Amino acid sequence: MKPLNFAILKLFTDGREACPEQVIDALKSEYGSFKALNKADVLNALMTAESNGLVEESRFELDDAGELRVYYRANADGIATINKYIK
């Protein structure tokens, strides 16, 4: 099993975008027992990846509760870098 942050990054190597809630849903079956698999920690991991140039914000929307939902995606360079270091 990969570290959680690695698994989060690998989700973006298919070129699709995702918000933190979608990342949690995608990883819940394998990482559901991890304390860090929550919205705040996943968002922190995505913002760190963004600051390191691995993913970028792709769009924003308001959810049904009026809370801002940020979507991220990896561009070609980000995908290549992620795949180079995380097999």
XYZ file of N, CA and C in Angstrom:
261
model
N 0.846 -1.179 0.000
C 0.000 0.000 0.000
C 0.891 1.242 0.000
N 0.567 2.171 -0.888
C 1.303 3.433 -0.974
C 0.931 4.344 0.197
N 1.817 5.274 0.552
C 1.419 6.308 1.515
C 0.217 7.085 0.952
N -0.623 7.581 1.824
C -1.848 8.263 1.419
C -1.571 9.411 0.454
N -0.580 10.238 0.727
C -0.302 11.371 -0.166
C 0.082 10.896 -1.560
N 0.799 9.779 -1.662
C 1.152 9.223 -2.967
C -0.115 8.757 -3.682
N -1.003 8.098 -2.951
C -2.253 7.613 -3.551
C -3.095 8.784 -4.049
N -3.109 9.874 -3.306
C -3.851 11.066 -3.728
C -3.292 11.572 -5.058
N -1.980 11.687 -5.145
C -1.366 12.178 -6.379
C -1.628 11.249 -7.554
N -1.531 9.936 -7.325
C -1.734 8.973 -8.414
C -3.145 9.059 -8.995
N -4.126 9.479 -8.202
C -5.478 9.635 -8.727
C -5.534 10.628 -9.885
N -4.630 11.575 -9.896
C -4.662 12.633 -10.897
C -3.883 12.298 -12.162
N -3.274 11.121 -12.220
C -2.471 10.780 -13.386
C -3.305 10.308 -14.569
N -4.615 10.216 -14.398
C -5.468 9.868 -15.543
C -5.953 11.116 -16.270
N -5.555 12.301 -15.797
C -5.901 13.555 -16.453
C -7.233 14.144 -16.058
N -8.013 13.409 -15.259
C -9.321 13.927 -14.831
C -9.168 14.862 -13.641
N -10.158 15.709 -13.444
C -10.152 16.597 -12.287
C -10.937 15.964 -11.149
N -10.653 16.441 -9.938
C -11.370 15.947 -8.763
C -11.285 16.985 -7.663
N -12.317 17.001 -6.818
C -12.327 17.849 -5.630
C -11.975 16.957 -4.435
N -11.683 17.533 -3.280
C -11.315 16.711 -2.122
C -12.345 15.633 -1.779
N -13.628 15.952 -1.893
C -14.662 14.962 -1.580
C -14.592 13.764 -2.529
N -14.299 14.020 -3.807
C -14.174 12.929 -4.775
C -12.932 12.099 -4.505
N -11.854 12.750 -4.074
C -10.631 12.023 -3.715
C -10.921 11.087 -2.545
N -11.612 11.590 -1.546
C -11.960 10.773 -0.378
C -12.800 9.578 -0.801
N -13.805 9.814 -1.625
C -14.655 8.709 -2.090
C -13.847 7.666 -2.858
N -12.923 8.122 -3.694
C -12.129 7.197 -4.502
C -11.176 6.350 -3.655
N -10.713 6.897 -2.542
C -9.717 6.192 -1.718
C -10.312 5.524 -0.485
N -11.593 5.723 -0.247
C -12.221 5.244 0.979
C -12.090 3.736 1.176
N -12.218 2.962 0.118
C -12.174 1.503 0.274
C -10.812 1.020 0.759
N -9.750 1.647 0.309
C -8.404 1.199 0.689
C -7.837 1.961 1.887
N -8.179 3.226 2.024
C -7.583 4.083 3.050
C -8.600 4.593 4.073
N -9.766 3.996 4.112
C -10.839 4.467 4.973
C -10.499 4.526 6.450
N -9.554 3.715 6.893
C -9.186 3.712 8.308
C -8.132 4.775 8.654
N -7.622 5.480 7.661
C -6.598 6.502 7.902
C -7.247 7.762 8.458
N -6.690 8.299 9.545
C -7.212 9.534 10.131
C -7.096 10.711 9.177
N -6.095 10.702 8.319
C -5.849 11.820 7.409
C -6.759 11.799 6.183
N -7.601 10.785 6.045
C -8.529 10.757 4.912
C -9.789 11.526 5.300
N -9.623 12.843 5.368
C -10.724 13.756 5.663
C -10.542 14.992 4.789
N -11.572 15.775 4.690
C -11.565 16.903 3.756
C -10.411 17.875 4.020
N -10.198 18.234 5.261
C -9.156 19.220 5.575
C -7.766 18.712 5.203
N -7.459 17.472 5.536
C -6.131 16.939 5.248
C -5.927 16.659 3.761
N -6.972 16.202 3.081
C -6.868 15.976 1.632
C -6.691 17.323 0.926
N -7.442 18.322 1.328
C -7.281 19.653 0.737
C -5.873 20.183 0.978
N -5.345 19.972 2.163
C -3.978 20.392 2.464
C -2.984 19.683 1.546
N -3.166 18.380 1.334
C -2.278 17.625 0.444
C -2.364 18.155 -0.986
N -3.577 18.496 -1.428
C -3.748 19.015 -2.787
C -3.139 20.410 -2.932
N -3.274 21.248 -1.918
C -2.672 22.580 -1.980
C -1.155 22.489 -1.960
N -0.612 21.524 -1.222
C 0.837 21.308 -1.219
C 1.299 20.849 -2.598
N 0.554 19.907 -3.188
C 0.884 19.435 -4.533
C 0.799 20.584 -5.541
N -0.165 21.464 -5.351
C -0.288 22.617 -6.242
C 0.920 23.542 -6.102
N 1.327 23.798 -4.870
C 2.473 24.694 -4.670
C 3.764 24.086 -5.204
N 3.795 22.763 -5.350
C 4.964 22.082 -5.916
C 4.827 21.844 -7.419
N 3.763 22.352 -8.019
C 3.591 22.278 -9.460
C 3.110 20.941 -9.988
N 2.581 20.088 -9.120
C 2.127 18.771 -9.564
C 0.668 18.775 -10.018
N -0.161 19.584 -9.398
C -1.557 19.744 -9.808
C -1.861 21.231 -9.866
N -3.002 21.554 -10.476
C -3.431 22.945 -10.562
C -4.931 23.018 -10.320
N -5.375 24.163 -9.857
C -6.808 24.363 -9.688
C -7.433 24.429 -11.073
N -8.523 23.690 -11.267
C -9.148 23.683 -12.586
C -10.465 24.454 -12.614
N -11.204 24.434 -11.513
C -12.456 25.198 -11.455
C -12.954 25.256 -10.018
N -13.946 26.101 -9.813
C -14.576 26.305 -8.509
C -16.080 26.238 -8.678
N -16.769 25.812 -7.622
C -18.223 25.876 -7.607
C -18.686 25.876 -6.156
N -19.935 26.257 -5.957
C -20.532 26.191 -4.624
C -21.329 24.900 -4.527
N -21.175 24.196 -3.400
C -21.964 22.982 -3.203
C -23.354 23.355 -2.684
N -24.165 22.354 -2.405
C -25.538 22.600 -1.962
C -25.615 23.363 -0.645
N -24.572 23.265 0.175
C -24.538 23.968 1.453
C -23.949 25.373 1.328
N -23.596 25.770 0.099
C -23.025 27.086 -0.115
C -21.538 27.152 0.173
N -20.899 26.005 0.306
C -19.467 25.942 0.585
C -18.691 25.844 -0.727
N -17.575 26.549 -0.800
C -16.752 26.536 -2.007
C -16.122 25.164 -2.205
N -16.240 24.643 -3.400
C -15.626 23.362 -3.759
C -14.589 23.653 -4.843
N -13.339 23.285 -4.583
C -12.237 23.527 -5.509
C -11.881 22.211 -6.186
N -11.759 22.245 -7.506
C -11.361 21.076 -8.282
C -9.917 21.237 -8.732
N -9.203 20.136 -8.760
C -7.802 20.111 -9.161
C -7.624 19.124 -10.300
N -6.569 19.335 -11.085
C -6.172 18.387 -12.117
C -4.663 18.511 -12.313
N -4.091 17.478 -12.877
C -2.663 17.512 -13.201
C -2.521 17.725 -14.700
N -1.639 18.629 -15.088
C -1.366 18.808 -16.511
C -0.346 17.753 -16.948
N 0.049 17.761 -18.200
C 0.943 16.726 -18.733
C 2.270 16.670 -17.974
N 2.825 17.821 -17.656
C 4.096 17.837 -16.917
C 3.918 17.278 -15.508
N 2.821 17.642 -14.856
C 2.548 17.120 -13.523
C 2.363 15.619 -13.535
N 1.621 15.117 -14.530
C 1.416 13.673 -14.647
C 2.746 12.948 -14.854
N 3.586 13.500 -15.727
C 4.891 12.883 -15.984
C 5.750 12.860 -14.722
N 5.722 13.947 -13.962
C 6.521 14.015 -12.729
C 5.990 13.034 -11.688
N 4.688 12.996 -11.509
C 4.098 12.054 -10.546
C 4.458 10.632 -10.925
N 4.289 10.278 -12.194
C 4.580 8.914 -12.636
C 6.067 8.581 -12.570
N 6.911 9.582 -12.698
C 8.363 9.346 -12.611
C 8.762 8.928 -11.192
N 8.155 9.554 -10.198
C 8.563 9.309 -8.823
C 7.687 8.330 -8.060
N 6.465 8.122 -8.505
C 5.561 7.200 -7.819
C 5.143 6.137 -8.823
N 5.640 4.952 -8.633
C 5.347 3.852 -9.570
C 4.039 3.179 -9.247
